[in-house]
Structures are given as C-alpha cells and as structure tokens.
PDB file of C-alpha atoms in Angstrom:
ATOM      1  CA  MET A  18       4.139-161.992   0.959  1.00 46.00           C
ATOM      2  CA  ILE A  19       5.600-159.600   3.390  1.00 47.00           C
ATOM      3  CA  GLY A  20       5.187-162.102   6.153  1.00 47.00           C
ATOM      4  CA  THR A  21       7.249-164.607   4.066  1.00 44.00           C
ATOM      5  CA  PHE A  22       9.704-161.941   3.472  1.00 43.00           C
ATOM      6  CA  ALA A  23      10.346-161.248   7.093  1.00 45.00           C
ATOM      7  CA  PHE A  24      10.680-164.927   7.968  1.00 48.00           C
ATOM      8  CA  VAL A  25      13.377-165.645   5.187  1.00 49.00           C
ATOM      9  CA  THR A  26      14.928-162.417   6.369  1.00 45.00           C
ATOM     10  CA  THR A  27      14.916-163.543   9.943  1.00 48.00           C
ATOM     11  CA  LEU A  28      16.454-167.032   8.998  1.00 48.00           C
ATOM     12  CA  LEU A  29      19.349-165.068   6.970  1.00 51.00           C
ATOM     13  CA  ILE A  30      20.260-162.902   9.736  1.00 49.00           C
ATOM     14  CA  GLN A  31      19.988-165.140  12.680  1.00 51.00           C
ATOM     15  CA  PRO A  32      23.338-166.568  14.069  1.00 54.00           C
ATOM     16  CA  GLN A  33      23.549-170.244  13.580  1.00 67.00           C
ATOM     17  CA  MET A  34      23.821-171.382  17.032  1.00 74.00           C
ATOM     18  CA  ASN A  35      22.737-175.045  17.292  1.00 95.00           C
ATOM     19  CA  GLN A  36      22.841-176.217  20.862  1.00 98.00           C
ATOM     20  CA  VAL A  37      20.077-175.305  23.136  1.00 99.00           C
ATOM     21  CA  GLU A  38      20.095-175.711  27.065  1.00 99.00           C
ATOM     22  CA  PHE A  39      17.089-176.228  29.341  1.00 99.00           C
ATOM     23  CA  GLN A  40      17.403-175.700  32.880  1.00 99.00           C
ATOM     24  CA  VAL A  41      14.641-177.488  34.850  1.00 99.00           C
ATOM     25  CA  GLN A  42      13.790-176.542  38.799  1.00 98.00           C
ATOM     26  CA  ASN A  43      15.355-179.369  40.963  1.00 98.00           C
ATOM     27  CA  ARG A  44      16.165-181.550  37.978  1.00 98.00           C
ATOM     28  CA  GLY A  45      19.158-180.322  36.431  1.00 99.00           C
ATOM     29  CA  SER A  46      19.766-179.403  32.816  1.00 99.00           C
ATOM     30  CA  PHE A  47      19.807-180.885  29.269  1.00 99.00           C
ATOM     31  CA  VAL A  48      21.075-180.147  25.902  1.00 99.00           C
ATOM     32  CA  PHE A  49      19.720-180.749  22.442  1.00 98.00           C
ATOM     33  CA  THR A  50      21.072-179.847  18.694  1.00 98.00           C
ATOM     34  CA  LEU A  51      19.121-178.540  16.291  1.00 98.00           C
ATOM     35  CA  ASP A  52      19.268-179.950  13.068  1.00 98.00           C
ATOM     36  CA  ARG A  53      19.170-176.974  10.573  1.00 98.00           C
ATOM     37  CA  THR A  54      19.759-179.764   7.713  1.00 97.00           C
ATOM     38  CA  ALA A  55      16.481-181.299   8.367  1.00 97.00           C
ATOM     39  CA  ALA A  56      14.351-178.539   9.186  1.00 98.00           C
ATOM     40  CA  PRO A  57      15.999-175.302   8.741  1.00 98.00           C
ATOM     41  CA  ASN A  58      12.750-173.210   8.980  1.00 97.00           C
ATOM     42  CA  THR A  59      11.662-175.112  12.465  1.00 98.00           C
ATOM     43  CA  CYS A  60      15.108-174.392  13.889  1.00 98.00           C
ATOM     44  CA  ALA A  61      15.210-170.795  13.047  1.00 97.00           C
ATOM     45  CA  HIS A  62      11.713-170.462  14.807  1.00 97.00           C
ATOM     46  CA  PHE A  63      12.740-172.277  17.483  1.00 98.00           C
ATOM     47  CA  GLN A  64      15.672-170.327  18.098  1.00 98.00           C
ATOM     48  CA  SER A  65      13.879-167.225  18.141  1.00 97.00           C
ATOM     49  CA  LEU A  66      11.311-168.157  20.492  1.00 98.00           C
ATOM     50  CA  VAL A  67      14.496-169.399  22.761  1.00 98.00           C
ATOM     51  CA  GLU A  68      16.139-165.920  22.189  1.00 98.00           C
ATOM     52  CA  GLN A  69      12.652-164.033  23.432  1.00 98.00           C
ATOM     53  CA  LYS A  70      12.989-166.375  26.551  1.00 98.00           C
ATOM     54  CA  VAL A  71       9.588-167.595  25.503  1.00 98.00           C
ATOM     55  CA  TYR A  72      10.035-171.217  27.331  1.00 99.00           C
ATOM     56  CA  ASN A  73      11.674-169.478  30.899  1.00 99.00           C
ATOM     57  CA  GLY A  74       9.184-170.044  33.762  1.00 98.00           C
ATOM     58  CA  MET A  75       7.049-172.665  31.478  1.00 98.00           C
ATOM     59  CA  LEU A  76       5.734-175.524  32.825  1.00 98.00           C
ATOM     60  CA  TRP A  77       6.119-178.856  31.293  1.00 98.00           C
ATOM     61  CA  HIS A  78       2.273-179.423  30.806  1.00 98.00           C
ATOM     62  CA  ARG A  79       2.494-182.894  29.662  1.00 98.00           C
ATOM     63  CA  LYS A  80       3.843-186.377  30.072  1.00 98.00           C
ATOM     64  CA  VAL A  81       3.029-189.670  28.535  1.00 98.00           C
ATOM     65  CA  ASN A  82       5.405-192.359  29.950  1.00 97.00           C
ATOM     66  CA  ASN A  83       7.046-194.151  27.036  1.00 98.00           C
ATOM     67  CA  PHE A  84       5.716-191.349  24.394  1.00 98.00           C
ATOM     68  CA  VAL A  85       6.472-187.759  25.030  1.00 99.00           C
ATOM     69  CA  LEU A  86       7.492-184.857  27.264  1.00 99.00           C
ATOM     70  CA  GLN A  87       5.461-181.699  26.176  1.00 98.00           C
ATOM     71  CA  THR A  88       5.668-177.884  26.907  1.00 98.00           C
ATOM     72  CA  GLY A  89       4.898-174.690  25.091  1.00 98.00           C
ATOM     73  CA  ASP A  90       1.722-173.339  26.730  1.00 97.00           C
ATOM     74  CA  PRO A  91       2.472-169.769  27.787  1.00 97.00           C
ATOM     75  CA  ASP A  92      -0.828-170.371  30.208  1.00 97.00           C
ATOM     76  CA  SER A  93       1.571-172.364  32.399  1.00 97.00           C
ATOM     77  CA  LYS A  94       4.041-169.275  33.422  1.00 97.00           C
ATOM     78  CA  SER A  95       0.885-168.276  35.898  1.00 96.00           C
ATOM     79  CA  MET A  96       0.228-171.764  37.463  1.00 96.00           C
ATOM     80  CA  LEU A  97       2.718-173.007  39.985  1.00 95.00           C
ATOM     81  CA  PRO A  98       4.094-176.473  39.477  1.00 95.00           C
ATOM     82  CA  GLU A  99       2.118-178.158  42.720  1.00 95.00           C
ATOM     83  CA  GLU A 100      -1.002-176.778  41.226  1.00 94.00           C
ATOM     84  CA  ALA A 101      -0.320-178.259  37.565  1.00 93.00           C
ATOM     85  CA  ARG A 102       0.363-181.392  39.232  1.00 94.00           C
ATOM     86  CA  ARG A 103      -3.165-181.428  40.986  1.00 94.00           C
ATOM     87  CA  LEU A 104      -4.698-181.035  37.717  1.00 93.00           C
ATOM     88  CA  PRO A 105      -4.455-184.072  35.739  1.00 93.00           C
ATOM     89  CA  GLY A 106      -5.827-183.729  32.249  1.00 93.00           C
ATOM     90  CA  GLU A 107      -6.528-185.953  29.109  1.00 92.00           C
ATOM     91  CA  ASN A 108      -3.804-187.706  27.474  1.00 93.00           C
ATOM     92  CA  GLY A 109      -0.942-186.868  30.260  1.00 93.00           C
ATOM     93  CA  GLY A 110      -1.650-183.372  30.312  1.00 94.00           C
ATOM     94  CA  THR A 111      -2.672-180.633  32.539  1.00 93.00           C
ATOM     95  CA  SER A 112      -6.426-179.592  32.876  1.00 94.00           C
ATOM     96  CA  GLY A 113      -6.525-176.026  31.470  1.00 92.00           C
ATOM     97  CA  LEU A 114      -3.090-176.234  29.814  1.00 94.00           C
ATOM     98  CA  GLY A 115      -2.094-177.404  26.209  1.00 92.00           C
ATOM     99  CA  GLU A 116      -4.468-175.112  24.003  1.00 92.00           C
ATOM    100  CA  ASN A 117      -2.630-171.831  23.935  1.00 93.00           C
ATOM    101  CA  THR A 118       0.441-171.010  21.915  1.00 94.00           C
ATOM    102  CA  PHE A 119       2.999-167.944  21.680  1.00 95.00           C
ATOM    103  CA  GLY A 120       3.473-166.545  18.192  1.00 91.00           C
ATOM    104  CA  LYS A 121       2.363-166.945  14.963  1.00 94.00           C
ATOM    105  CA  PRO A 122       2.047-170.506  13.415  1.00 96.00           C
ATOM    106  CA  ILE A 123       4.688-171.530  10.915  1.00 97.00           C
ATOM    107  CA  PRO A 124       4.355-173.448   7.685  1.00 97.00           C
ATOM    108  CA  PHE A 125       4.646-177.362   8.228  1.00 98.00           C
ATOM    109  CA  GLU A 126       8.086-178.351   7.235  1.00 97.00           C
ATOM    110  CA  LYS A 127       8.634-182.357   6.074  1.00 95.00           C
ATOM    111  CA  SER A 128      11.534-183.456   7.978  1.00 96.00           C
ATOM    112  CA  PRO A 129      13.802-186.516   7.188  1.00 97.00           C
ATOM    113  CA  MET A 130      14.599-187.098  10.603  1.00 98.00           C
ATOM    114  CA  SER A 131      12.766-190.016  12.343  1.00 98.00           C
ATOM    115  CA  HIS A 132      11.010-189.621  15.802  1.00 99.00           C
ATOM    116  CA  LEU A 133      13.558-191.738  17.983  1.00 99.00           C
ATOM    117  CA  LYS A 134      13.850-191.772  21.459  1.00 99.00           C
ATOM    118  CA  GLY A 135      15.596-188.210  22.199  1.00 99.00           C
ATOM    119  CA  THR A 136      14.326-186.611  19.392  1.00 99.00           C
ATOM    120  CA  LEU A 137      12.303-183.672  19.647  1.00 99.00           C
ATOM    121  CA  GLY A 138       9.139-182.699  17.393  1.00 99.00           C
ATOM    122  CA  ILE A 139       6.966-179.713  16.947  1.00 98.00           C
ATOM    123  CA  ALA A 140       3.529-179.981  18.476  1.00 97.00           C
ATOM    124  CA  LEU A 141       0.445-179.715  15.795  1.00 96.00           C
ATOM    125  CA  GLU A 142      -3.361-179.317  16.208  1.00 94.00           C
ATOM    126  CA  SER A 143      -3.551-182.087  13.696  1.00 95.00           C
ATOM    127  CA  PRO A 144      -0.876-184.010  11.866  1.00 95.00           C
ATOM    128  CA  GLY A 145       1.059-182.203   8.987  1.00 94.00           C
ATOM    129  CA  ASP A 146      -0.857-179.239   9.399  1.00 95.00           C
ATOM    130  CA  ASN A 147       0.641-175.441   9.789  1.00 96.00           C
ATOM    131  CA  SER A 148      -0.135-175.023  13.327  1.00 96.00           C
ATOM    132  CA  GLY A 149       3.191-175.544  14.751  1.00 95.00           C
ATOM    133  CA  SER A 150       4.223-172.561  17.041  1.00 97.00           C
ATOM    134  CA  SER A 151       5.706-172.852  20.675  1.00 98.00           C
ATOM    135  CA  HIS A 152       4.581-176.227  21.803  1.00 98.00           C
ATOM    136  CA  PHE A 153       7.308-178.948  21.136  1.00 98.00           C
ATOM    137  CA  PHE A 154       7.656-182.392  22.623  1.00 99.00           C
ATOM    138  CA  ILE A 155      10.820-184.602  23.392  1.00 99.00           C
ATOM    139  CA  ASN A 156      10.069-188.405  22.280  1.00 99.00           C
ATOM    140  CA  LEU A 157      10.570-190.701  25.332  1.00 99.00           C
ATOM    141  CA  ALA A 158      10.707-193.683  23.022  1.00 99.00           C
ATOM    142  CA  ASP A 159      10.907-194.592  19.231  1.00 99.00           C
ATOM    143  CA  ASN A 160       7.841-193.186  17.795  1.00 98.00           C
ATOM    144  CA  LYS A 161       8.273-193.696  13.986  1.00 98.00           C
ATOM    145  CA  ARG A 162       4.323-193.827  13.792  1.00 98.00           C
ATOM    146  CA  LEU A 163       5.198-189.652  13.978  1.00 98.00           C
ATOM    147  CA  ASP A 164       7.284-189.520  10.811  1.00 98.00           C
ATOM    148  CA  GLY A 165       6.288-187.308   8.237  1.00 97.00           C
ATOM    149  CA  LYS A 166       3.045-186.159  10.628  1.00 98.00           C
ATOM    150  CA  TYR A 167       5.106-184.031  12.925  1.00 98.00           C
ATOM    151  CA  VAL A 168       8.453-182.028  12.448  1.00 98.00           C
ATOM    152  CA  ALA A 169      11.418-183.512  14.087  1.00 98.00           C
ATOM    153  CA  PHE A 170      13.982-181.027  14.199  1.00 98.00           C
ATOM    154  CA  ALA A 171      16.571-181.719  17.301  1.00 99.00           C
ATOM    155  CA  LYS A 172      18.462-184.582  19.153  1.00 98.00           C
ATOM    156  CA  VAL A 173      19.243-184.649  22.872  1.00 99.00           C
ATOM    157  CA  THR A 174      23.145-184.716  23.141  1.00 98.00           C
ATOM    158  CA  GLU A 175      23.440-184.115  27.175  1.00 99.00           C
ATOM    159  CA  GLY A 176      20.954-184.642  29.884  1.00 99.00           C
ATOM    160  CA  TRP A 177      18.848-187.686  29.346  1.00 99.00           C
ATOM    161  CA  ASP A 178      18.546-188.780  32.678  1.00 98.00           C
ATOM    162  CA  VAL A 179      17.276-184.821  33.781  1.00 99.00           C
ATOM    163  CA  ILE A 180      14.860-185.413  30.978  1.00 99.00           C
ATOM    164  CA  GLU A 181      13.917-189.198  32.610  1.00 98.00           C
ATOM    165  CA  LYS A 182      13.147-187.398  35.876  1.00 98.00           C
ATOM    166  CA  CYS A 183      11.113-184.585  34.629  1.00 98.00           C
ATOM    167  CA  GLN A 184       7.468-184.829  35.218  1.00 98.00           C
ATOM    168  CA  ARG A 185       4.066-182.906  34.250  1.00 98.00           C
ATOM    169  CA  GLY A 186       4.447-179.380  36.141  1.00 98.00           C
ATOM    170  CA  ASP A 187       7.848-179.345  36.435  1.00 98.00           C
ATOM    171  CA  LEU A 188       9.177-175.468  36.080  1.00 99.00           C
ATOM    172  CA  ILE A 189      11.655-174.680  33.117  1.00 99.00           C
ATOM    173  CA  LEU A 190      13.689-171.879  34.978  1.00 99.00           C
ATOM    174  CA  SER A 191      15.590-171.248  31.664  1.00 99.00           C
ATOM    175  CA  ALA A 192      16.403-172.129  27.942  1.00 99.00           C
ATOM    176  CA  LYS A 193      19.365-170.474  26.051  1.00 98.00           C
ATOM    177  CA  MET A 194      21.534-171.005  23.004  1.00 98.00           C
ATOM    178  CA  LYS A 195      24.868-172.477  23.436  1.00 93.00           C
TER     179      LYS A 195
END
C-alpha cells in the first residue's frame, strides 16, 4: 500500500512534460511525445527514468529490422559500442545484454494505442505481465500483433531518419525531457 501511495504521489507532483529527446552518438537526435492519456502511469514512470538520466550512456542492445530497436539494460553502460557489435546474441540482441533492468517493475497498463511504425512500447518478460521497467522499444514497422500485450505509450515526432540509422551497439549520449 505504501509503494502504491508513493507511486501515485510521484504521478501527481511530476511536471507534465510530454516530449523526450534522445541524442545518439554519430547518428543525431530524435524526439518522441508521451501519450499520457493512453498510458499515464507508464509515461510518468518513463519520465522519471529520463530525469534520473538512466538512459544516458546506454547502448541500443537489440535491433530486428522491420520490427524493433530496443534499449534499457543498465549493464550496457559498461560495454563499448564496438564490443557490443562484435557480440551478436539471440533475436537481434547483444550477447550478455537484455536481462537486467533499472528500478522496480511497474504494473501492466492496457493502452488503446496501436503498435504502429514509430510508436514506443515497454518491453516485458511475458506479454501482459507486470515486469515493465527500463526496457523499451521503438516499432520499426506496424506491429499490431503486440497490441494489448505490450504497453504502447509514445510516438516519434521528429528524427525518424536518425532512428533508421541506429544500429545495435549505438551509444545513447543523452535523454532529456523537452
């Protein structure tokens, strides 16, 4: 009960900034807009992670062409981009990355947003479970089969060309609320 109260209190006192900018080394920057109507708790959680600078220094640890680009493993901060590129893993990932998260998991939140090209979703251990934390993905194509199973919470509004250039192992220099 105390944890729920603290989470709700955090939601109420956080400023309602809706745009997030990611700067990727040698690629450029892109912006996405949080949809607080579709997924208010997920957006508040994500904003908190950005404000804590969780994503600064992380690598994009997974890319599956025509599917997703993914980050969120804090262990990637201790790996150099070239090292990550030399260590391909399963399902488009990087060997040794993709298992750890930052922070406590948040409850699953059913979102009315569809997983269309350019939307962002929270990665989960299993569809619809309460394991969402720091891992998220950008849909590189329409992935409606993920609807109702993974929380869609934002949409890319600027810099799609940067996302298309991103590769597994690319370094996120910074993430900030705009």
